[in-house]
PDB file of C-alpha atoms in Angstrom:
ATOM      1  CA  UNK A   1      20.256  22.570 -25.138  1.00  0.00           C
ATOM      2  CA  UNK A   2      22.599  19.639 -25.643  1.00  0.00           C
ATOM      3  CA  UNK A   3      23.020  19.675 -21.681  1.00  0.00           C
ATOM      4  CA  UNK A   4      19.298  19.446 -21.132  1.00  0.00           C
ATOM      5  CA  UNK A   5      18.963  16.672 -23.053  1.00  0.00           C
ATOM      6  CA  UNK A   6      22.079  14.854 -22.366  1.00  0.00           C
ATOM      7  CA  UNK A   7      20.525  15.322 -18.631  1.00  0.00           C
ATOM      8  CA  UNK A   8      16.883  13.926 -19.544  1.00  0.00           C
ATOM      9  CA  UNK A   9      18.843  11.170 -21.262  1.00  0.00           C
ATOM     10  CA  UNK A  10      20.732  10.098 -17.968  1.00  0.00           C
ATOM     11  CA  UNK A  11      17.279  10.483 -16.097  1.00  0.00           C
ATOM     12  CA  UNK A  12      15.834   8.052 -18.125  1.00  0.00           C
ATOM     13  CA  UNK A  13      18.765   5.684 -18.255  1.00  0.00           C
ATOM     14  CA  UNK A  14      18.442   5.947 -14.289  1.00  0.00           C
ATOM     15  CA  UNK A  15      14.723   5.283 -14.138  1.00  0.00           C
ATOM     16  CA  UNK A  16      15.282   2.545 -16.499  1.00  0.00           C
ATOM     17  CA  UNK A  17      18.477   0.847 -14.836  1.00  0.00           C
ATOM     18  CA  UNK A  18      15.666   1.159 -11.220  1.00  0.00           C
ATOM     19  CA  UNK A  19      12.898  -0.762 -13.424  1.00  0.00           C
ATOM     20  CA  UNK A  20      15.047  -3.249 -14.152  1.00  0.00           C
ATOM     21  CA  UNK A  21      16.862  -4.157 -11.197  1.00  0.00           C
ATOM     22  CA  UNK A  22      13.435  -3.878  -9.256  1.00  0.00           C
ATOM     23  CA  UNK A  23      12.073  -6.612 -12.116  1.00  0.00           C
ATOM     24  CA  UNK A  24      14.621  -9.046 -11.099  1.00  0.00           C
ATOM     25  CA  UNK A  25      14.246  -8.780  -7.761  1.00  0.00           C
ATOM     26  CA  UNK A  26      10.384  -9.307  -8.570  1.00  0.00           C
ATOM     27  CA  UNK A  27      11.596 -12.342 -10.307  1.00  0.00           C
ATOM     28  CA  UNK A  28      14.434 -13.786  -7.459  1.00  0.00           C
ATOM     29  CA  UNK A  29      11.355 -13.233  -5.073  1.00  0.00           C
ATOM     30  CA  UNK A  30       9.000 -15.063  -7.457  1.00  0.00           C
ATOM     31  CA  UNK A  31      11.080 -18.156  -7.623  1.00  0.00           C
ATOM     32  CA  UNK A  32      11.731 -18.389  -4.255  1.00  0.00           C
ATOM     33  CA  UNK A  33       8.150 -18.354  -3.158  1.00  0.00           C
ATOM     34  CA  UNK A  34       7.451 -21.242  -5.722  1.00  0.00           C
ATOM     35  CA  UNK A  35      10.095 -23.458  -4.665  1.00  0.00           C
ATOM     36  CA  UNK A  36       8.811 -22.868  -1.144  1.00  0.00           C
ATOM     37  CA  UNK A  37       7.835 -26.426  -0.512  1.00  0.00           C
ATOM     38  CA  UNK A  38      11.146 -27.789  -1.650  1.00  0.00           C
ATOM     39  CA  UNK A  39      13.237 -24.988   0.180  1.00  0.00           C
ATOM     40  CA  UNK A  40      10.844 -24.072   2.821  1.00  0.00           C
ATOM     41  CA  UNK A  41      10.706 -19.991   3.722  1.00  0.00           C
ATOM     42  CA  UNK A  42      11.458 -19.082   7.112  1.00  0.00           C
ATOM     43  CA  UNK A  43       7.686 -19.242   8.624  1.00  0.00           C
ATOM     44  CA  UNK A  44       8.820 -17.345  11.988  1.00  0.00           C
ATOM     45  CA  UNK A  45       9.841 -14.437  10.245  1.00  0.00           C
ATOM     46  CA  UNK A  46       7.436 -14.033   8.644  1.00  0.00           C
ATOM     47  CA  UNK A  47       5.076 -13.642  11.062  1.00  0.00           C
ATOM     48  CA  UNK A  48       7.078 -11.632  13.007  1.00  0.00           C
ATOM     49  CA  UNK A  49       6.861  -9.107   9.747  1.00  0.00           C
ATOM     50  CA  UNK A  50       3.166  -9.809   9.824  1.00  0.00           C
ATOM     51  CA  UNK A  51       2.761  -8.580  13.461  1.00  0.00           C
ATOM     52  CA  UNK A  52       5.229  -5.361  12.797  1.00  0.00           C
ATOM     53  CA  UNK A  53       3.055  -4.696   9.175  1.00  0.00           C
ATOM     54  CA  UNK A  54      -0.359  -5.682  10.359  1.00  0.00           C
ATOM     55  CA  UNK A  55      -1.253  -5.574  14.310  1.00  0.00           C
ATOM     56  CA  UNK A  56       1.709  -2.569  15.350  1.00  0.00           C
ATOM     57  CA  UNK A  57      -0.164  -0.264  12.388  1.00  0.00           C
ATOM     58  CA  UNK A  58      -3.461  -0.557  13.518  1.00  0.00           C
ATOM     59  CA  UNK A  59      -3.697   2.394  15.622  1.00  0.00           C
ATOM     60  CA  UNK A  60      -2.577   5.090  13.157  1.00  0.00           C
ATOM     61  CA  UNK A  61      -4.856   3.249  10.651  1.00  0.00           C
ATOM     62  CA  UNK A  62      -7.660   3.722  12.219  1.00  0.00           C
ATOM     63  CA  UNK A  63      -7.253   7.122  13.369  1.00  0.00           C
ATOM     64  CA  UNK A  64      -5.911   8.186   9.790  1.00  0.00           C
ATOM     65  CA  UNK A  65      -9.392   6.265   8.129  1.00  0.00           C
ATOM     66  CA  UNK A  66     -12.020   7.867  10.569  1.00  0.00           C
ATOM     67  CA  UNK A  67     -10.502  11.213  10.204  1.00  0.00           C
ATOM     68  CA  UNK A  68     -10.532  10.534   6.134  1.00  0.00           C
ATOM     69  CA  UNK A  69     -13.836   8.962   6.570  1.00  0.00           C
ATOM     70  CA  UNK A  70     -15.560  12.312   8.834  1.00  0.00           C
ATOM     71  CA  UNK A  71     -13.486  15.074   6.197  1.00  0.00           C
ATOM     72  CA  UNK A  72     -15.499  12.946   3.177  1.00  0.00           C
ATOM     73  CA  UNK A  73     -18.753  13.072   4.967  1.00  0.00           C
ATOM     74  CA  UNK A  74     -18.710  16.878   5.382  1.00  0.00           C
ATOM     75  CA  UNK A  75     -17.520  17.216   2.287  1.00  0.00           C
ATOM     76  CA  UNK A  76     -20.252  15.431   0.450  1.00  0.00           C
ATOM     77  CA  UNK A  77     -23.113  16.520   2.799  1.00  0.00           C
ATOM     78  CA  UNK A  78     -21.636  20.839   1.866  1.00  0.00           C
ATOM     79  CA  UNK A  79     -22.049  19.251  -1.475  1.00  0.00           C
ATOM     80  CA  UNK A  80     -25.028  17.106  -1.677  1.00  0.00           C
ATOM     81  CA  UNK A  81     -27.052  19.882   0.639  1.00  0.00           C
ATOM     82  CA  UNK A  82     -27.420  22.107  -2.768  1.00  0.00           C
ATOM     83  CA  UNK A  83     -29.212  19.599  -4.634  1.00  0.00           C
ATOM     84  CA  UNK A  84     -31.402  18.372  -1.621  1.00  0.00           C
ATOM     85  CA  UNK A  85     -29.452  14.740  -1.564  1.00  0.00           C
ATOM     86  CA  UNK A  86     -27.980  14.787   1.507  1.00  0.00           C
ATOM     87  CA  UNK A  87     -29.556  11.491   2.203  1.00  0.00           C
ATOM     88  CA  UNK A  88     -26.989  10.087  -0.342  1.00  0.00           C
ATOM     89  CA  UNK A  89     -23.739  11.189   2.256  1.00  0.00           C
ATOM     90  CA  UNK A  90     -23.378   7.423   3.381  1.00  0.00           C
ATOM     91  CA  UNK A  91     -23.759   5.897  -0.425  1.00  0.00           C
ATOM     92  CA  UNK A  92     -21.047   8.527  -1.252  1.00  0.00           C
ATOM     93  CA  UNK A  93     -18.609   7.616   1.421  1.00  0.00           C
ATOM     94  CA  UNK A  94     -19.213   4.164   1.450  1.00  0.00           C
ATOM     95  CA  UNK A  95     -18.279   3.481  -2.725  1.00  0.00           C
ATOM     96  CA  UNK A  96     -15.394   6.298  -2.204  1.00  0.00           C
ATOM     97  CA  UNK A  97     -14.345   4.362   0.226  1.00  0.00           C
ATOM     98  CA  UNK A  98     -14.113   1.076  -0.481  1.00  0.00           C
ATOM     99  CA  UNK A  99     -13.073   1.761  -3.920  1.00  0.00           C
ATOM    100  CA  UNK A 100     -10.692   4.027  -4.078  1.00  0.00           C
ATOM    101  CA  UNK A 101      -9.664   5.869  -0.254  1.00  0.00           C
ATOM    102  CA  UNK A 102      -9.351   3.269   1.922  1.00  0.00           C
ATOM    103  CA  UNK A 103      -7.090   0.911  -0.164  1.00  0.00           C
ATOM    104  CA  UNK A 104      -4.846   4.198  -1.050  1.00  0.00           C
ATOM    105  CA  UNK A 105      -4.958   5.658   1.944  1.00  0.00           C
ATOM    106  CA  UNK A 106      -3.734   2.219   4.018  1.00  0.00           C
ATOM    107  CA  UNK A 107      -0.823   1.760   0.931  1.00  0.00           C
ATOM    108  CA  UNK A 108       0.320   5.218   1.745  1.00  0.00           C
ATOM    109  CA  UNK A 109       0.655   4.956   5.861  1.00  0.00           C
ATOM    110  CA  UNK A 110       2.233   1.487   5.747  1.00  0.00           C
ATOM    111  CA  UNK A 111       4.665   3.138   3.227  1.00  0.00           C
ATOM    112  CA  UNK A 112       5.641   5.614   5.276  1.00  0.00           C
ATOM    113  CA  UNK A 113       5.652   3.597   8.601  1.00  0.00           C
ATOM    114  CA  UNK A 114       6.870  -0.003   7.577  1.00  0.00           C
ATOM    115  CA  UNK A 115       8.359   0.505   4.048  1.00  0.00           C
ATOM    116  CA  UNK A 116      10.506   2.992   5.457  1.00  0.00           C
ATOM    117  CA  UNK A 117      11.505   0.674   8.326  1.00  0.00           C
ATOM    118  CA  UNK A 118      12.633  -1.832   6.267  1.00  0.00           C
ATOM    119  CA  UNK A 119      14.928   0.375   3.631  1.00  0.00           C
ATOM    120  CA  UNK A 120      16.355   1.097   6.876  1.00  0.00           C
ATOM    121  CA  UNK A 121      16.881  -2.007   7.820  1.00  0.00           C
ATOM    122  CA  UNK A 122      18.259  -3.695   5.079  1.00  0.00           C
ATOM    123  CA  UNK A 123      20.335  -0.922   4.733  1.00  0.00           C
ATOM    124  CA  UNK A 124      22.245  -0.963   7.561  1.00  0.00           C
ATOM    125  CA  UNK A 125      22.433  -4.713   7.591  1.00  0.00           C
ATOM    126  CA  UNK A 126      24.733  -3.585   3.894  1.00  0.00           C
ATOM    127  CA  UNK A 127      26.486  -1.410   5.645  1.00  0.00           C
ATOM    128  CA  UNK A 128      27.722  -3.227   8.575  1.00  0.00           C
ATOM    129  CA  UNK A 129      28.064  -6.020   5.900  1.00  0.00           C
ATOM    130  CA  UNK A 130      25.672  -8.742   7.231  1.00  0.00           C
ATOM    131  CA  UNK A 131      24.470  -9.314   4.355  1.00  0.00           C
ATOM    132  CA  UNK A 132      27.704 -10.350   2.582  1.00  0.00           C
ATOM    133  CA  UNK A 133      28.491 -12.155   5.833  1.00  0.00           C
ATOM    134  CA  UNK A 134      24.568 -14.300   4.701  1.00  0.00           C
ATOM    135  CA  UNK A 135      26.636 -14.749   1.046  1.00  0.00           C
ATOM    136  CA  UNK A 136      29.448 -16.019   2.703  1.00  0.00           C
ATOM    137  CA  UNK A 137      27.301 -18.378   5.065  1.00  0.00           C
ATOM    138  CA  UNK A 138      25.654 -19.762   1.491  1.00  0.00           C
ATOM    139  CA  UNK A 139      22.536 -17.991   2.636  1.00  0.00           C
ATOM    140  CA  UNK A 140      20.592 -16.187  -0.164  1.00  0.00           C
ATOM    141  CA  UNK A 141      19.798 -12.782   1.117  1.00  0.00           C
ATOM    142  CA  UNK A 142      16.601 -12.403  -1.185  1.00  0.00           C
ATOM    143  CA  UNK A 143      15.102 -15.709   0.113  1.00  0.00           C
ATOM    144  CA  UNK A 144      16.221 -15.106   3.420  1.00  0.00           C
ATOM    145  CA  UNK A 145      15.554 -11.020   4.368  1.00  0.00           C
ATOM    146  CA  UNK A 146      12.900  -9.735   1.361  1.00  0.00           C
ATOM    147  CA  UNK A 147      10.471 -13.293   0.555  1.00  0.00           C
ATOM    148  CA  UNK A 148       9.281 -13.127   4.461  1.00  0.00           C
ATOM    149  CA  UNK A 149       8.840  -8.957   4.078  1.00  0.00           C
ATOM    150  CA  UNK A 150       6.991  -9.917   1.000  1.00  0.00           C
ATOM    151  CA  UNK A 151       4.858 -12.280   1.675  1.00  0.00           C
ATOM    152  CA  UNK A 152       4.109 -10.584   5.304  1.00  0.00           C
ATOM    153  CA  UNK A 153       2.910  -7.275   3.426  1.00  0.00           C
ATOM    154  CA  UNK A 154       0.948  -9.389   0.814  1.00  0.00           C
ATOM    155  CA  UNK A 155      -1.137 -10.951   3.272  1.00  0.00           C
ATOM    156  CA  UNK A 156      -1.250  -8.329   6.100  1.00  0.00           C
ATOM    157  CA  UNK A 157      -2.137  -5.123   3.827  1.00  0.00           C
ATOM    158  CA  UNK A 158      -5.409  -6.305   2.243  1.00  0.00           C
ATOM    159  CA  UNK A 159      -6.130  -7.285   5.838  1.00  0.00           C
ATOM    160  CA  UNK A 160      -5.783  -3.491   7.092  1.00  0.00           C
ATOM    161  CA  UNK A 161      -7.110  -2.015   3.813  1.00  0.00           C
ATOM    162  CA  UNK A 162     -11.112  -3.794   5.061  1.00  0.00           C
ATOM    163  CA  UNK A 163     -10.428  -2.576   8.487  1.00  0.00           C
ATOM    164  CA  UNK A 164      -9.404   0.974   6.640  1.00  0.00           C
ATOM    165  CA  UNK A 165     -12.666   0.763   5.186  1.00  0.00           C
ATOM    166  CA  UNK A 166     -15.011   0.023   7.808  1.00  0.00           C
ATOM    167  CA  UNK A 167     -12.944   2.558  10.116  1.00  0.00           C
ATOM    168  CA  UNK A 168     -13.832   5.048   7.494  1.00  0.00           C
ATOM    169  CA  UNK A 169     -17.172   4.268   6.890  1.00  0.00           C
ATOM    170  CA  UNK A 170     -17.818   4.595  10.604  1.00  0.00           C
ATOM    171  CA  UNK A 171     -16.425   8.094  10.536  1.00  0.00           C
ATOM    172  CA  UNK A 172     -18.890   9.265   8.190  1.00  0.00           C
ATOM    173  CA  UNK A 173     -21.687   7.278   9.885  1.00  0.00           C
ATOM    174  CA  UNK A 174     -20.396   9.318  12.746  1.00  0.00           C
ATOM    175  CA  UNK A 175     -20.551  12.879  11.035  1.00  0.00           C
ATOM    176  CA  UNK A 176     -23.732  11.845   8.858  1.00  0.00           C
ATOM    177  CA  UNK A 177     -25.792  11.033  11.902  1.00  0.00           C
ATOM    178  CA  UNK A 178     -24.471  13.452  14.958  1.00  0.00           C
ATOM    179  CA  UNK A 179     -22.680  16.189  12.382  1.00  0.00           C
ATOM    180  CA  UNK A 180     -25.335  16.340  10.120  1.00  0.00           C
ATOM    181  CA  UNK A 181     -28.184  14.882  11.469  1.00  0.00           C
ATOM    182  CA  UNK A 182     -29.461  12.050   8.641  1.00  0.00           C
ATOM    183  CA  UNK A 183     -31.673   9.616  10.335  1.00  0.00           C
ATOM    184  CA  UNK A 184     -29.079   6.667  11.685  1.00  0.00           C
ATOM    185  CA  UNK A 185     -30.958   4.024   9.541  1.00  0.00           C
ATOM    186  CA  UNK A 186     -31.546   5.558   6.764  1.00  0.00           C
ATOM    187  CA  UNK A 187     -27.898   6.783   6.537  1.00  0.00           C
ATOM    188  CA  UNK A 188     -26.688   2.700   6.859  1.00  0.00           C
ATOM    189  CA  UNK A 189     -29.532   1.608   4.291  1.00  0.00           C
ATOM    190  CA  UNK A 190     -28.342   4.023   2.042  1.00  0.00           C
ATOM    191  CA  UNK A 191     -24.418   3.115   2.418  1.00  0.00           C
ATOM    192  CA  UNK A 192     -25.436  -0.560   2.340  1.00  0.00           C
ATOM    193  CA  UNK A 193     -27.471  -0.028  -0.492  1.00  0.00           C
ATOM    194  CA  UNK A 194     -25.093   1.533  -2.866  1.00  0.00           C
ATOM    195  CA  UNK A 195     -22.358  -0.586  -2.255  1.00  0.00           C
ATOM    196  CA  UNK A 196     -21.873  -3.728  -4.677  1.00  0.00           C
ATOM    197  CA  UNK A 197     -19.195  -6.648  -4.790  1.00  0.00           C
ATOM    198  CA  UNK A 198     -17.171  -5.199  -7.499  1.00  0.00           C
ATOM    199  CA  UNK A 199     -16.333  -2.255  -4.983  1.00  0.00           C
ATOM    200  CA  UNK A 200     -14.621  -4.461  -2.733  1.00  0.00           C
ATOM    201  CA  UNK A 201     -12.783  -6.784  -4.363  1.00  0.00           C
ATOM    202  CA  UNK A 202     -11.972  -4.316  -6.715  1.00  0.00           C
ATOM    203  CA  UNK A 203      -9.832  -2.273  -3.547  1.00  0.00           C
ATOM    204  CA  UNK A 204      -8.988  -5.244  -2.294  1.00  0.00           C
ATOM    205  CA  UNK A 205      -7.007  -6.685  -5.229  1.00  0.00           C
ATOM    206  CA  UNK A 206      -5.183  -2.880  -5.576  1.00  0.00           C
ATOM    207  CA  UNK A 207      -4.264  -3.475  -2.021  1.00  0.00           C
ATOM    208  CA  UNK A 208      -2.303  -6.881  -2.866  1.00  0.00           C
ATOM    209  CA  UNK A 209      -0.945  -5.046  -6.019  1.00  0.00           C
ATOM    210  CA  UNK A 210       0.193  -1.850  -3.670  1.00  0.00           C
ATOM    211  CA  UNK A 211       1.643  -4.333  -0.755  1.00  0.00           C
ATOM    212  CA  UNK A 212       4.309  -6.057  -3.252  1.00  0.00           C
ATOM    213  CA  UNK A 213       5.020  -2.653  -4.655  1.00  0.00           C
ATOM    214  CA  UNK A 214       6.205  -1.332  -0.843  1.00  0.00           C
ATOM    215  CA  UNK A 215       7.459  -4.257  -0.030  1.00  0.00           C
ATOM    216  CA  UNK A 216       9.917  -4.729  -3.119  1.00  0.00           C
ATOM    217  CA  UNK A 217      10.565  -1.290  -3.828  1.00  0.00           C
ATOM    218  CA  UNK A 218      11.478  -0.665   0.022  1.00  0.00           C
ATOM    219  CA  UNK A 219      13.949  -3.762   0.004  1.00  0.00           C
ATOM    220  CA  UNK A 220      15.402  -3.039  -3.235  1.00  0.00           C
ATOM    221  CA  UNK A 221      16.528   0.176  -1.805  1.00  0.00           C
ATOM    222  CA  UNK A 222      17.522  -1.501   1.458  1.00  0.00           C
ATOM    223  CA  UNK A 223      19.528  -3.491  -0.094  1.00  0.00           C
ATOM    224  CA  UNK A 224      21.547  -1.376  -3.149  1.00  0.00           C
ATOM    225  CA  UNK A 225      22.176   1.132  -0.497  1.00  0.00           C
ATOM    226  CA  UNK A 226      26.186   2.818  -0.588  1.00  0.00           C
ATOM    227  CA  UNK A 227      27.970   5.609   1.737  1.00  0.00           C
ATOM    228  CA  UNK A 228      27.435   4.312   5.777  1.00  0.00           C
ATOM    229  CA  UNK A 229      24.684   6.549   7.386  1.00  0.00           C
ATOM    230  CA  UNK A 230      23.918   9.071   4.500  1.00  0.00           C
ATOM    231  CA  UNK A 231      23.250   6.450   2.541  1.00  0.00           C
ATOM    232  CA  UNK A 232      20.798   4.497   4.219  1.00  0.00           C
ATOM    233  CA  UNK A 233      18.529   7.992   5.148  1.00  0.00           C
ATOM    234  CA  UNK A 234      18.990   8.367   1.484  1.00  0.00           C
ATOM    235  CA  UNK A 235      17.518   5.243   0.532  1.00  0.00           C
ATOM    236  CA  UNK A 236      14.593   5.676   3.520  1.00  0.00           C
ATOM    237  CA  UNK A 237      13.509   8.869   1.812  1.00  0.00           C
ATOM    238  CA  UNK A 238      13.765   7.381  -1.459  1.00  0.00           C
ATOM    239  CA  UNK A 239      11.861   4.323  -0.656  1.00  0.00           C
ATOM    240  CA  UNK A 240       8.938   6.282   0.594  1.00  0.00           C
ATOM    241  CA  UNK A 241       9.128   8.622  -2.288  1.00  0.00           C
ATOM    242  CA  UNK A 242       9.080   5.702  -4.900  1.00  0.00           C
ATOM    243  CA  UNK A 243       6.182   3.861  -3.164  1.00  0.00           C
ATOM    244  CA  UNK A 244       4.146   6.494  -2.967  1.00  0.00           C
ATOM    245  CA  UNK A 245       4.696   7.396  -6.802  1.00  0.00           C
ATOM    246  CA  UNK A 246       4.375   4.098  -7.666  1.00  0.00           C
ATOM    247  CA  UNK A 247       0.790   3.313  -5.367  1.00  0.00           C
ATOM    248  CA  UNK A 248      -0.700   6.294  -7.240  1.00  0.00           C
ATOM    249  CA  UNK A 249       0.387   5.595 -10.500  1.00  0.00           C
ATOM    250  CA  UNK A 250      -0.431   1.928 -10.038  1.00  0.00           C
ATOM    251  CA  UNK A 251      -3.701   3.365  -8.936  1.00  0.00           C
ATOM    252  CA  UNK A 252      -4.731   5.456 -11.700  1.00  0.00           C
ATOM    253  CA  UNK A 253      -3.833   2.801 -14.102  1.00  0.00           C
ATOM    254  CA  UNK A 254      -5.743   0.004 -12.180  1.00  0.00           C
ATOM    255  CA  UNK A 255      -9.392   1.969 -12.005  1.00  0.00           C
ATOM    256  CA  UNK A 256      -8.655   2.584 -15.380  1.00  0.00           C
ATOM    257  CA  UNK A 257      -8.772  -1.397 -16.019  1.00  0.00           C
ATOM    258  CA  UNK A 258     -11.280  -2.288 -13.809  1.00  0.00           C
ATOM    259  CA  UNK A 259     -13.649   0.232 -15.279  1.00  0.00           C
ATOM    260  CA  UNK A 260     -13.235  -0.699 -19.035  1.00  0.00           C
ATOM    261  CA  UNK A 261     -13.062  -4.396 -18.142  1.00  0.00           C
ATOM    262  CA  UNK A 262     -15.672  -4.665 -16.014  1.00  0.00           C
ATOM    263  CA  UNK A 263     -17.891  -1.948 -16.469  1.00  0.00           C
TER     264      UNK A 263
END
């Protein structure tokens, strides 16, 4: 018994030590990004990142969306069909998707594909020492490697999380209409017609919250990784894992605020 708790207790010292360490790299990044105008951020890299995050990711966005977007049609027409409301398939993917899907769905893919990339990154850039070698050049490695990630993820994921959406909804318009035969305008009056503002900017601003969480998270392990090559597939996996946790956690709590506060 005494074991099992002495091991919950070092979990929990572990997960705290993480929070905290990830906070003031939240807070490093913070700074830097305000004092931009008096010590300006390196603009090229940044869009470098932006082009990696944003334009490379495109493809397996879109076919990861429409393929979400056609599963969630059939879905809700097998559904809808047994009340006789299969006109409502588009409303139904249309809110689903703007809401909730597309924004998690886009977090979760970039994870995997750029977050990933740069824990690995970083990582071996600590290993080979660059980034002492940035220390010793009186470079900060925080304003230098993770402010450009940052702010490149920021701007580029809310970016892929509309095209997530409209590549979704035209997956279901794609089902609705040829799969299950609604009548083509009266499947897009129906999407158009359930969908209000609060459903977009409400998966929009997730998206912004999601893209700092990947972003720092991902460099945070980058950049506290130990141990040559094991170490930096360790902290790959682990970035990825985190994220992920973290997007759908983040999630969660996030509907749950938007839906109390504005109802």
């Amino acid at each position: 018994m005494n074991e099992f708790f002495g091991k919950v207790g070092q979990s929990a010292a572990f997960v705290m030590s993480g929070v905290a360490r990830l906070g003031g790299l939240f807070h490093e990044v913070f700074v830097a990004i305000l004092n931009c105008f008096r010590v300006p951020i390196r603009v090229r890299a940044v869009f470098e990142q932006m082009l990696l995050a944003g334009v490379d990711s495109l493809p397996i966005i879109c076919l990861v969306s429409a393929s979400v977007g056609m599963v969630l049609a059939l879905q809700s027409a097998y559904q809808l069909k047994e009340f006789g409301a299969i006109l409502y398939t588009g409303s139904l993917v249309s809110v689903s998707v703007t809401r909730e899907l597309g924004p998690l769905v886009a977090a979760i893919v970039i994870s995997g594909r750029i977050g990933a990339r740069m824990a690995a990154e970083l990582g071996t850039m600590k290993v080979q020492e660059e980034v002492d070698a940035l220390v010793t050049m009186g470079l900060n490695p925080i304003r230098f490697l993770v402010v450009p990630r940052v702010i490149a993820m920021v701007v580029m994921l809310p970016c892929l999380t509309v095209i997530t959406d409209l590549t979704a909804m035209l997956g279901g318009y794609l089902i609705g209409t040829y799969g299950v035969h609604i009548n083509p305008d009266l499947y897009i009056a129906k999407s158009i017609e359930a969908m209000v503002l609060k459903d977009i900017y409400t998966g929009t601003s997730k998206s912004v919250i999601f893209a700092a969480l990947i972003a720092l998270v991902s460099c945070h392990q980058g950049l506290s990784v130990e141990g040559g090559a094991e170490g930096v597939g360790k902290a790959t996996t682990q970035a990825v894992v985190t994220s992920i946790v973290l997007i759908i956690v983040v999630d969660c709590l996030a509907t749950a605020v938007f839906y109390y506060a504005f109802p």
